[in-house]
Coordinates of C-alpha atoms in Angstrom, one line a residue:
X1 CA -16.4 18.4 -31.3
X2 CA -16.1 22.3 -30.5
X3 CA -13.6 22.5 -31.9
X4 CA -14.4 21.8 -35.5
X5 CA -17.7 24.3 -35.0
X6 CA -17.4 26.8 -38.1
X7 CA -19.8 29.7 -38.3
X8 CA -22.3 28.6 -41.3
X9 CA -21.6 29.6 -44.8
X10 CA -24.8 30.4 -46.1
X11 CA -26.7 33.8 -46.0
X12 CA -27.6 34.5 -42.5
X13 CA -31.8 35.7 -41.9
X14 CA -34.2 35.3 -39.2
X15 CA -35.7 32.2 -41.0
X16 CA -34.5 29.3 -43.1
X17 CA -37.3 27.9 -45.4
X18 CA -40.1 29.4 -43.3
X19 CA -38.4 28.3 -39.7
X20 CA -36.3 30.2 -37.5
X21 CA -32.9 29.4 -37.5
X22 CA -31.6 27.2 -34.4
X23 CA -28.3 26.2 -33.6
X24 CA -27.4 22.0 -34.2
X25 CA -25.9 22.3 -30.8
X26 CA -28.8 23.7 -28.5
X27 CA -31.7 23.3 -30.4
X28 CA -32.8 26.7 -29.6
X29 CA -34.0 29.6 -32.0
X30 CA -32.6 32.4 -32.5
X31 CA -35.2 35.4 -31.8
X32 CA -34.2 39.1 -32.7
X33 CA -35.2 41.8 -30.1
X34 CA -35.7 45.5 -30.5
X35 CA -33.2 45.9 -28.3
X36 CA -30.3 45.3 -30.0
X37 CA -30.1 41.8 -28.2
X38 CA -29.8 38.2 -30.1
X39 CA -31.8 36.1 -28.0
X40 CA -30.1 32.4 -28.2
X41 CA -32.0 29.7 -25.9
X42 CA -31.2 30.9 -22.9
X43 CA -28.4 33.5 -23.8
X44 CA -28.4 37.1 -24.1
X45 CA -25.8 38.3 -27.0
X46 CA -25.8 41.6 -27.3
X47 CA -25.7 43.1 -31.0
X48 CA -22.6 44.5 -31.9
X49 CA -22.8 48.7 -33.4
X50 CA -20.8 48.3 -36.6
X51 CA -21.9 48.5 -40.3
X52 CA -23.8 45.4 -41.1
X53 CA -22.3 43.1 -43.6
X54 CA -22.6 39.7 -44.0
X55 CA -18.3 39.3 -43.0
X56 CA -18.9 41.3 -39.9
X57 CA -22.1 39.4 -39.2
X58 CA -19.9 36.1 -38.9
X59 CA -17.5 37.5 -37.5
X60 CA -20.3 38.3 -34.2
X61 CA -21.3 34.7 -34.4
X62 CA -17.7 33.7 -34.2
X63 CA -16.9 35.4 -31.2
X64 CA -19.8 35.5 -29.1
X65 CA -19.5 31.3 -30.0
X66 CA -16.4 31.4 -28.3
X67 CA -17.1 33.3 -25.3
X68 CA -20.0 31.0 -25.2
X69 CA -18.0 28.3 -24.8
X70 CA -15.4 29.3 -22.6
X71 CA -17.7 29.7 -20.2
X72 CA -19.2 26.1 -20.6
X73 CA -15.6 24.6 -20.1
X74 CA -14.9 23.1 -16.9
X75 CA -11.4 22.2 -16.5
X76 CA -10.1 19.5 -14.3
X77 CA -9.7 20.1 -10.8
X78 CA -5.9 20.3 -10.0
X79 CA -3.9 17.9 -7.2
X80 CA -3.7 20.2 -4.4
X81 CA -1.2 18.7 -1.4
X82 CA -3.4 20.0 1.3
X83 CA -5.9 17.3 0.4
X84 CA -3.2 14.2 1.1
X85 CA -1.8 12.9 3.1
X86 CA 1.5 10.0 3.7
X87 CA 1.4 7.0 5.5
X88 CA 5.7 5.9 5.3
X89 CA 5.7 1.9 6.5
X90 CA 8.6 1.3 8.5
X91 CA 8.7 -2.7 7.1
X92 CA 9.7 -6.2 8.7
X93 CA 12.1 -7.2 10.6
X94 CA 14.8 -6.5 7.8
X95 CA 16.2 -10.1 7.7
X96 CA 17.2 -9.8 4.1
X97 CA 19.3 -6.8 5.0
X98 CA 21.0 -8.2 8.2
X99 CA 23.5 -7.5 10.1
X100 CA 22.9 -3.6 8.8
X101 CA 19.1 -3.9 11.0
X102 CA 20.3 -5.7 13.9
X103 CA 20.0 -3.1 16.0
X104 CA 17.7 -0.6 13.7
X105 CA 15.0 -0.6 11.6
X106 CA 15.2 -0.8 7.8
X107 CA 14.0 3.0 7.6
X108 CA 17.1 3.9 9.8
X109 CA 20.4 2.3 7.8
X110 CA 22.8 4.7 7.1
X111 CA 23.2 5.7 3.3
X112 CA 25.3 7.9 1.2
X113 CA 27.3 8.8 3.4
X114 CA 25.0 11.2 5.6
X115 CA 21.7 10.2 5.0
X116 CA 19.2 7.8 6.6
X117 CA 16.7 5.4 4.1
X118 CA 13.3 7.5 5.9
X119 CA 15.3 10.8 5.0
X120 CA 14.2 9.7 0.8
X121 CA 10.4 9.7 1.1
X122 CA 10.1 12.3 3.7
X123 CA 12.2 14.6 1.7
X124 CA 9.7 13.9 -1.4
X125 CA 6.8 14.6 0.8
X126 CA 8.3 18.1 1.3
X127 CA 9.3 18.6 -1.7
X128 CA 5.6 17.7 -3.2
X129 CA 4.3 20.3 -0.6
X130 CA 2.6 17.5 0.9
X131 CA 3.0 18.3 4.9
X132 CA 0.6 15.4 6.3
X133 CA 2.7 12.5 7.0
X134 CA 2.5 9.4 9.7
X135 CA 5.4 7.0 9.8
X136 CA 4.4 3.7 11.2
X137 CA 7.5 1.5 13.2
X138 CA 7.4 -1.7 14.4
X139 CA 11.3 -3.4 15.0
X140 CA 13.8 -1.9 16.1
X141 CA 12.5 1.5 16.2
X142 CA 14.7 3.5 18.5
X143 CA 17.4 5.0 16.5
X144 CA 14.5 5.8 13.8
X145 CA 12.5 7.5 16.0
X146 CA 15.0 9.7 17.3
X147 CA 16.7 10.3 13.9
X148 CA 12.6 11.7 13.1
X149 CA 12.5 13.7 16.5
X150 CA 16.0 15.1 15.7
X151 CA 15.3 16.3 11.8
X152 CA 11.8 16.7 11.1
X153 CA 10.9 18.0 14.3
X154 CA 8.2 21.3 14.0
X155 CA 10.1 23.0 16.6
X156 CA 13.8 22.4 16.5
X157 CA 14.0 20.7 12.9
X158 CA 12.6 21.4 9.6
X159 CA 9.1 23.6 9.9
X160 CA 5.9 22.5 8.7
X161 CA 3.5 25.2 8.9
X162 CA -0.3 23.7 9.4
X163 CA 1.6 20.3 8.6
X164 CA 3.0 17.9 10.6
X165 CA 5.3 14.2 11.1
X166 CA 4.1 11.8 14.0
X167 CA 5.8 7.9 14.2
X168 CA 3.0 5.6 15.2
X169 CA 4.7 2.7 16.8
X170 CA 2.6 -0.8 16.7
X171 CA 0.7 -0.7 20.4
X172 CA -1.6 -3.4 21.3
X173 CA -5.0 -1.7 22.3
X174 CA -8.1 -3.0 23.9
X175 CA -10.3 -5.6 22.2
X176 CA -9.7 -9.4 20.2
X177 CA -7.9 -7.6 17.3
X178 CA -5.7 -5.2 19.5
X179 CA -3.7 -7.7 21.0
X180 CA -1.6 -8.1 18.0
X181 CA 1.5 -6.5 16.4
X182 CA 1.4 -5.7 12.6
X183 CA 0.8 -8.5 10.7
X184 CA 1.4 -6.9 7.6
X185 CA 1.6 -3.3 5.3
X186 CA -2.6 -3.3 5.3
X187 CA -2.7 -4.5 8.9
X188 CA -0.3 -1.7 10.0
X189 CA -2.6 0.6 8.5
X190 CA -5.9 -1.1 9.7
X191 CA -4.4 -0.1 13.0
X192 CA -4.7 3.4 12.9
X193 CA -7.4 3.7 10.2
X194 CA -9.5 5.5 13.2
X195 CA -7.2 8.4 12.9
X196 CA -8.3 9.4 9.3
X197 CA -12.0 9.3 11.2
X198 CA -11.3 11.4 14.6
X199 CA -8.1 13.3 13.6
X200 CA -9.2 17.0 12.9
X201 CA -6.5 17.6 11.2
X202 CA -7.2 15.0 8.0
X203 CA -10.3 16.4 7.8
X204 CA -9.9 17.9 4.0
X205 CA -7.8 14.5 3.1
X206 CA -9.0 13.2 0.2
X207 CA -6.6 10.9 -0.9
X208 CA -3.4 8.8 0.7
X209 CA -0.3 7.7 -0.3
X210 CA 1.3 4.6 0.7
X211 CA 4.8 4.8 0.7
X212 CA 7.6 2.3 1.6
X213 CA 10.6 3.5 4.0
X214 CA 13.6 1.8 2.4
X215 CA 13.3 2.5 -1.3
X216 CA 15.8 5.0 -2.9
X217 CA 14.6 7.6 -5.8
X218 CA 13.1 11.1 -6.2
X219 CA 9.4 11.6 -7.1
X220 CA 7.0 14.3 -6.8
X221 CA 4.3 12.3 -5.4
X222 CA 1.5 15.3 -7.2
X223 CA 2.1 13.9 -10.4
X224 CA 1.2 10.6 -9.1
X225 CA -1.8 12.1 -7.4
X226 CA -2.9 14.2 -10.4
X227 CA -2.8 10.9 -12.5
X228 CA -4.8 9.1 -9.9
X229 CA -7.5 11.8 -10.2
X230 CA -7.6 12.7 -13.7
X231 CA -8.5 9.0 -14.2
X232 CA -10.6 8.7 -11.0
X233 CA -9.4 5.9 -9.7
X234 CA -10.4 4.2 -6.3
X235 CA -6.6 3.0 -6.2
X236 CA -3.3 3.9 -8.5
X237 CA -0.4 1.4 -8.6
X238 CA 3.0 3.3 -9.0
X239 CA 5.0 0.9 -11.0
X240 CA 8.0 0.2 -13.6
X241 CA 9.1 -2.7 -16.7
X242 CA 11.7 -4.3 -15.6
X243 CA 13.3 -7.6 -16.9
X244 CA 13.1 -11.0 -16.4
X245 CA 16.2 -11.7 -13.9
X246 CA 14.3 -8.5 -11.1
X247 CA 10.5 -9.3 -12.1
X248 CA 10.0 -12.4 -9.8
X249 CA 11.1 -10.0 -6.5
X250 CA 8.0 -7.7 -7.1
X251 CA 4.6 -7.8 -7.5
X252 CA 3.3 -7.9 -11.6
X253 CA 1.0 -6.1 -13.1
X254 CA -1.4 -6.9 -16.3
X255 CA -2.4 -3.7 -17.6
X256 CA -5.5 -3.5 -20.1
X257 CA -4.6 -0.4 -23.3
X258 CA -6.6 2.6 -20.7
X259 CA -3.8 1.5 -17.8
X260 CA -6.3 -0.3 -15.9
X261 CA -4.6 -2.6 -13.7
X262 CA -6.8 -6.1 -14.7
X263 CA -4.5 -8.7 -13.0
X264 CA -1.8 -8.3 -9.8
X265 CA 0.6 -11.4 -9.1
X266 CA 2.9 -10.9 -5.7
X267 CA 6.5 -12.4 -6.6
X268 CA 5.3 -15.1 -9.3
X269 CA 7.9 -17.7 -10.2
X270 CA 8.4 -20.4 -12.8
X271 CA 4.9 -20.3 -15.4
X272 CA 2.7 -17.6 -13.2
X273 CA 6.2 -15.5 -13.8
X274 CA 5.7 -16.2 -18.0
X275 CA 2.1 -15.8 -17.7
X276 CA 2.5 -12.1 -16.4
X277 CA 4.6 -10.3 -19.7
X278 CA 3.1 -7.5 -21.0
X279 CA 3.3 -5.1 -24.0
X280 CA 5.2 -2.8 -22.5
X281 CA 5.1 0.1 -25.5
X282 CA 1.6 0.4 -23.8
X283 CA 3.2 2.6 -21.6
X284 CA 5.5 4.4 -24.2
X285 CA 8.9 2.6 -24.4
X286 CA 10.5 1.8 -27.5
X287 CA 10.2 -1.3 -29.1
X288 CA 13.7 -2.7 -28.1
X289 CA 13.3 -1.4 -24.5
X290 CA 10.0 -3.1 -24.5
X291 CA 11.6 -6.4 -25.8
X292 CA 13.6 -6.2 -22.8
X293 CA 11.5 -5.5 -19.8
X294 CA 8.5 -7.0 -20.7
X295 CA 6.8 -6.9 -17.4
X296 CA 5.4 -4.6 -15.1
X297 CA 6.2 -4.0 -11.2
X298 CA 4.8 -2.7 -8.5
X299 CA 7.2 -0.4 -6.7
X300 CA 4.8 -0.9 -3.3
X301 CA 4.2 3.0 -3.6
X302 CA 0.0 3.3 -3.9
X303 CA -2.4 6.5 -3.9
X304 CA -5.8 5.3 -2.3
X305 CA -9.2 7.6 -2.0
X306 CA -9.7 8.2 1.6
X307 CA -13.5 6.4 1.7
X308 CA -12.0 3.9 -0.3
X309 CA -9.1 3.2 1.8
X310 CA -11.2 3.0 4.8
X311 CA -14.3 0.7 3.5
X312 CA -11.1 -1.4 2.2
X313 CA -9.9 -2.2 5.4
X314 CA -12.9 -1.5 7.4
X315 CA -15.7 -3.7 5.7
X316 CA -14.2 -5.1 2.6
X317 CA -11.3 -7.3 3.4
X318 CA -11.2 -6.4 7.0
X319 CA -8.6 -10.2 7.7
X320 CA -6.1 -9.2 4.8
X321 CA -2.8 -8.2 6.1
X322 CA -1.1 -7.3 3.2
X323 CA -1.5 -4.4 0.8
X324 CA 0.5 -6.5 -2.5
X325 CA -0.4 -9.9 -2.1
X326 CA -3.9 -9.3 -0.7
X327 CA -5.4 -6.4 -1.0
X328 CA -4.8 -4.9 -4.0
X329 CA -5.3 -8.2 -6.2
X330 CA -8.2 -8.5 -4.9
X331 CA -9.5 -4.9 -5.3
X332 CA -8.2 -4.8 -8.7
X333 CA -11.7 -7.3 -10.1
X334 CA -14.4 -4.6 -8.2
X335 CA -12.4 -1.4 -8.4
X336 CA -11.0 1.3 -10.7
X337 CA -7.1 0.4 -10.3
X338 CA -4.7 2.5 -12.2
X339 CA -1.7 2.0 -13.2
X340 CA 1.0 4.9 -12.8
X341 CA 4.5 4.5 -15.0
X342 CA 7.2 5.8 -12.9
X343 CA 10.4 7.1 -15.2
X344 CA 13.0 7.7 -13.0
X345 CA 15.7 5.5 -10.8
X346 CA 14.5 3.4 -8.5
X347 CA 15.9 0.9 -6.2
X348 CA 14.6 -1.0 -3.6
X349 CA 17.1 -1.4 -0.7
X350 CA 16.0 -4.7 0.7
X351 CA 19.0 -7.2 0.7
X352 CA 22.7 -6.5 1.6
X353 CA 23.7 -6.9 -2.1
X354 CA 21.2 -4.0 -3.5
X355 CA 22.4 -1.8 -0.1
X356 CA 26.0 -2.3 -1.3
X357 CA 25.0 -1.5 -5.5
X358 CA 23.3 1.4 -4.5
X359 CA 25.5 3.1 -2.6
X360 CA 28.4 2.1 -4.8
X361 CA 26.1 3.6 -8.1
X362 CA 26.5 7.3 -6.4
X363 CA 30.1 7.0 -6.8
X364 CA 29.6 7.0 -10.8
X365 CA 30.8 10.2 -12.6
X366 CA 27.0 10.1 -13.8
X367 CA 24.7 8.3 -11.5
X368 CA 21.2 7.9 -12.2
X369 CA 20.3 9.3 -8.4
X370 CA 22.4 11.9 -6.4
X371 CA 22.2 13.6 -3.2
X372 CA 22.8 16.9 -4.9
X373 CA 19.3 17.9 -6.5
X374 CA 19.4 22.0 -6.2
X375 CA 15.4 22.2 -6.7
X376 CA 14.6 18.7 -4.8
X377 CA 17.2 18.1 -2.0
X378 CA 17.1 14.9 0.3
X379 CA 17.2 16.8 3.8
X380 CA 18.9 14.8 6.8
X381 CA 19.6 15.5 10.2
X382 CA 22.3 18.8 10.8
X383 CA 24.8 17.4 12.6
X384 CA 26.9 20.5 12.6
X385 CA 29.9 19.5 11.5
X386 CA 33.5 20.8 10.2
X387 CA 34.4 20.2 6.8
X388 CA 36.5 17.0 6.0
X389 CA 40.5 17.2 6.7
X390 CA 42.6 15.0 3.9
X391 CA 46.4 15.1 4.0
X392 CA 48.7 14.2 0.7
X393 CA 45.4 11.5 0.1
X394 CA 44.6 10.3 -3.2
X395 CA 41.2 9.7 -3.3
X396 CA 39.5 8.6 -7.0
X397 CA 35.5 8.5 -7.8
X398 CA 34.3 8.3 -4.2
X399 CA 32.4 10.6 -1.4
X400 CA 33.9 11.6 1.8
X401 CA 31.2 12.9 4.1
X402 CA 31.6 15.6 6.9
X403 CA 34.0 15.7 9.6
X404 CA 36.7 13.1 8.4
X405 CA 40.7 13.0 8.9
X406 CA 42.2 11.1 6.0
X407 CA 45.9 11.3 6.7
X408 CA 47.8 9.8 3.6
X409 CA 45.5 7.0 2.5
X410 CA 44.2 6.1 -0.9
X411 CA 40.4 6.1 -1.2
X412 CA 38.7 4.6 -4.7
X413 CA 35.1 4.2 -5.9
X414 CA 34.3 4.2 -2.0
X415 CA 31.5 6.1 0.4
X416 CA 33.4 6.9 3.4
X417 CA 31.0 8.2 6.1
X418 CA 30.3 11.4 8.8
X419 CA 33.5 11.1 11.5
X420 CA 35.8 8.9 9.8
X421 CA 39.2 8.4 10.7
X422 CA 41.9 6.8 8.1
X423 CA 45.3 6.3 9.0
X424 CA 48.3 6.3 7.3
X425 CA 49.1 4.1 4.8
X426 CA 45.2 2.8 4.7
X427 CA 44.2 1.5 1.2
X428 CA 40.0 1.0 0.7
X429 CA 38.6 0.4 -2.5
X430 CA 35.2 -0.6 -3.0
X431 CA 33.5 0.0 0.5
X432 CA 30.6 1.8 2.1
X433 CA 31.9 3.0 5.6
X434 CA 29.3 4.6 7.2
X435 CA 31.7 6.6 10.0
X436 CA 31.0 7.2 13.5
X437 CA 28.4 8.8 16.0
X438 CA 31.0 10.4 18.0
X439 CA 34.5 11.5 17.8
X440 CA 37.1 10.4 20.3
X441 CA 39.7 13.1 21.1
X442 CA 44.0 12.6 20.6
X443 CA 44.7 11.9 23.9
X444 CA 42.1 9.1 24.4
X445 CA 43.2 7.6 20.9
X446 CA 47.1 8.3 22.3
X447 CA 45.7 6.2 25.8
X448 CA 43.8 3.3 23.5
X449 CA 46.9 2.3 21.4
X450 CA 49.0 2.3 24.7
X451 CA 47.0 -0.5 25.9
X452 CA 46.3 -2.3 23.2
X453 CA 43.2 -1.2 22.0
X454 CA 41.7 -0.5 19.0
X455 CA 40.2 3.4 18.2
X456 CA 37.7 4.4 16.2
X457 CA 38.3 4.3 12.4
X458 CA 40.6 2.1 10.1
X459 CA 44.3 2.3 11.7
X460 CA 47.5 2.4 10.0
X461 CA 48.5 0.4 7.0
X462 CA 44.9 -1.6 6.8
X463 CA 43.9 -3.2 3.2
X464 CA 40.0 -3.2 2.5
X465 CA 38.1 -4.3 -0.6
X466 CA 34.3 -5.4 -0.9
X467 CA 33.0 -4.4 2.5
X468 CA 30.8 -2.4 4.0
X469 CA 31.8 -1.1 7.7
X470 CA 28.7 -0.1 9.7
X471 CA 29.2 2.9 12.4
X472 CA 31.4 3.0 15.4
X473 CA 33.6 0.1 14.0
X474 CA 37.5 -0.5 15.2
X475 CA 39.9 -1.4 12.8
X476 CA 43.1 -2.1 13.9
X477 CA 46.6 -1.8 12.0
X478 CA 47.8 -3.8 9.3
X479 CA 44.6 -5.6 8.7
X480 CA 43.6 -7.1 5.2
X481 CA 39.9 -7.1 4.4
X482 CA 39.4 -9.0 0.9
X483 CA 37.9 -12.3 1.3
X484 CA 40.3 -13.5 -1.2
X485 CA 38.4 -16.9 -0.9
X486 CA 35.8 -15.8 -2.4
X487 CA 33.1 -16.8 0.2
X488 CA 29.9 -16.5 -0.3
X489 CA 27.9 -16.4 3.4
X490 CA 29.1 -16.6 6.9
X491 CA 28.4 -15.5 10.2
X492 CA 31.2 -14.6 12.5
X493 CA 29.6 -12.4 14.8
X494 CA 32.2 -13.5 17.4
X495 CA 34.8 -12.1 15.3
X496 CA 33.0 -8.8 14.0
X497 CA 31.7 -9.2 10.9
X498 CA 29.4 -11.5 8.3
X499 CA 29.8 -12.6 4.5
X500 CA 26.3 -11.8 3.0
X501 CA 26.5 -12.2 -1.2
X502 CA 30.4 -12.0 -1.0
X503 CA 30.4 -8.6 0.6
X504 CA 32.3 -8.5 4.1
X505 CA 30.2 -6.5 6.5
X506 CA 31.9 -5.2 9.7
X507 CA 29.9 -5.4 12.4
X508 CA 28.4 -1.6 14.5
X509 CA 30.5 -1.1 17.7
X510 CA 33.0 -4.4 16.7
X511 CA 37.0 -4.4 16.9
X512 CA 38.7 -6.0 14.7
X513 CA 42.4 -6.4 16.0
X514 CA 45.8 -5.6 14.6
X515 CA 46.8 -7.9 11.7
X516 CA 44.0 -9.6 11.5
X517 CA 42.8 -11.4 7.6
X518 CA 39.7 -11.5 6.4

């Protein structure tokens, strides 16, 4: 509407047809003073010295309209990162993603070569300036608790300012309800809800993000905020259209055509599934993209008002456990839940089979995520260690991590972890190893093979394909890893490894003796 205000085109006076002349957007008169001052309702304009004619006249109106109002505007506040805070859920028990969380949480697997699953949100907290962040752990927490004390510690690691990074490990705490571990993502929460009343430090929080610990992409989690307050929502639902063979392992969205989220289904199947397509160019894409992904997912990643939050768990549904299958479906009929459309990769690392994709995806010549993001890099524990040795190798679209010896082996599309040791003649294709939490010197790999023992690494001669080899594994000589049988699942956990989806997966700290097939 201002914008199309246009300074009038007939003869300006005092009066119009006996009454003085008012503005259609005030209602107020324009009075003339003595003083050389317009008086306009309750503005002062002061009369501009120049030779009066009717052009310069308007062209007084015209300005002083403007600086009018530019004042009136009121733009719209702006995210600020000092006003959030993160809340990274460690998950389950990882049972999808066994062996790989037998002894470790979810958070805590080893990817990329160097990096830990916990290292991807906390390194798009920092890079979002967002320096508030709790990480909640349940299973298997010990090797993710010291990989956070090592690398995001205030003092030895990477240095907050006024911020800072606590794990909250489930505790069981006086009272009915605090005699029980987390019963869910919202229940984890509920737990420590008290800190966003007590803790002096969250005093300014505004708003919280809820962010899973085993998802891989790169975000800036302000845009997401921004959106959630330029709409003013009570909730906002980051999400992504996906196809029909991926849409029944996430929660669906039905979005009305202002992104309010109007219906939220938790892993439908069968005619709830069909029930839940969308239009997807809603949200921009093209029409054949559209045709393609016709529904909408919930990527578990959620920006809650503070006050919200609390009365949500506090008063509202104070026995819901679960943020996706409880909470916000339920929220969605009472409150303003927004939908956010995320446009970047993004992968949730929840079974053995999208662990193994993923990390096999980095080794493209053009992946769709990297490690290598000059502006946004994915920080990681500094492990301090010499670059990689490789002697007469010939290694082919793969990533060899710090600290390695590669003596004359042939490396293809594989990850091949921190410490690694690959013998002569040693042939992997296709394989995620993640290396080794220590090194063992010459003479003690000299006084291992005297007595029949297996070192650290992949010994001499050794064919792998398909596998993944978690940390600390012994390999002996002349083994063949294919599972040319084409198996689907076993468990051999007497033997060192598991099938899981047709990938072999060497077991942490297993042998694996000379000439053994697989």
């Amino acid at each position: 509407m201002l914008g199309a205000c246009h300074s009038p085109s007939f003869k300006l006076s005092p009066t119009h047809n006996g009454m003085p002349l008012s503005t259609p957007f005030l209602g107020s008169p324009v009075t003339h003073h003595p003083t050389g001052v317009v008086q306009l309702g309750k503005f002062s304009i002061p009369k501009k010295k120049r030779q009066l004619s009717i052009n310069s006249v308007l062209a007084d109106v015209d300005e002083d309209w403007k600086a009018l109002f530019q004042v009136q505007y009121i733009p719209k506040p702006k995210a600020d990162p000092n006003t959030v805070a993160s809340i990274i859920l460690g998950g389950g028990a990882g049972t999808r993603l066994f062996p790989l969380t037998h002894r470790r949480a979810k958070p805590a697997v080893p990817i990329g070569g160097s990096y830990r699953l916990i290292d991807v949100p906390m390194s798009n907290c920092i890079n979002s300036g967002i320096k508030k962040v709790y990480v909640l752990t349940q299973f298997n927490s010990h090797s993710l608790n010291r990989h956070m004390a090592r690398t995001y510690n205030i003092e030895n690691g990477l240095t907050f300012g006024d911020g800072f990074v606590e794990v909250l490990a489930a505790t069981q705490t006086p009272g009915k309800s605090g005699n029980k571990w987390f019963q869910g993502t919202a229940d984890a929460v509920r737990q420590f809800i008290w800190l966003f009343e007590h803790d002096a430090r969250l005093r300014d929080v505004e708003n919280i993000l809820i962010l899973s610990g085993d998802h891989l992409y790169r975000m800036d989690y302000m845009d997401f905020v921004q959106k959630h307050m330029d709409s003013d929502a009570d909730i906002t639902v980051s999400c992504l259209p996906v196809d029909e063979s991926r849409a029944s392992d996430y929660g669906l969205l039905k979005i009305d055509n202002r992104g309010g989220v109007t219906e939220f289904l938790e892993k439908p199947k069968g005619e709830s599934l069909k029930s839940m397509q969308v239009d997807t160019t809603l949200f921009g894409l093209p029409v054949e993209e559209a045709v393609t992904n016709p529904y909408i997912a919930s990527m578990g990643i959620y920006v809650f008002k503070r006050k919200v939050l609390q009365k949500l768990l506090s008063e509202t549904y104070p026995t819901s456990n679960d943020f996706g299958s409880e909470v916000i479906p339920a929220a969605a009929k009472n409150y303003n839940v927004q939908a956010y459309l995320f446009e970047g990769y993004w992968e949730d690392i929840g079974t053995i089979k999208s662990f193994f994709d993923a990390n096999m995806a980095l080794t493209d010549k053009f992946p769709k995520f990297h490690f290598y993001d000059p502006k946004k890099p994915i920080y990681t524990s500094a492990r301090f260690l010499p670059p990689s040795k490789i002697e007469k190798c010939r290694v082919k679209d793969s990533i060899i991590s710090h600290g390695c010896f590669l003596r004359e082996c042939s490396v293809q599309h594989s990850i091949v972890g921190d410490r690694s040791r690959l013998e002569l003649g040693v042939e992997i294709k296709d394989t995620v190893m993640m290396g080794a939490d220590y090194y063992e010197t010459e003479e003690e790999i000299v006084d291992l093979l005297a007595s029949g023992k297996v070192p650290i690494g992949v010994g001499k001669n050794t064919k792998i394909l398909n596998c993944i080899i978690d940390k600390n594994a012994r390999i002996g000589r002349n083994v063949i890893i294919a599972n040319k049988d084409h198996v689907e699942e076993a468990e051999r956990s007497s033997e060192g490894f598991y099938i899981r989806s047709g990938i072999t997966v060497i077991l942490k700290n297993s042998e694996i003796k000379d000439g053994a097939i697989i």
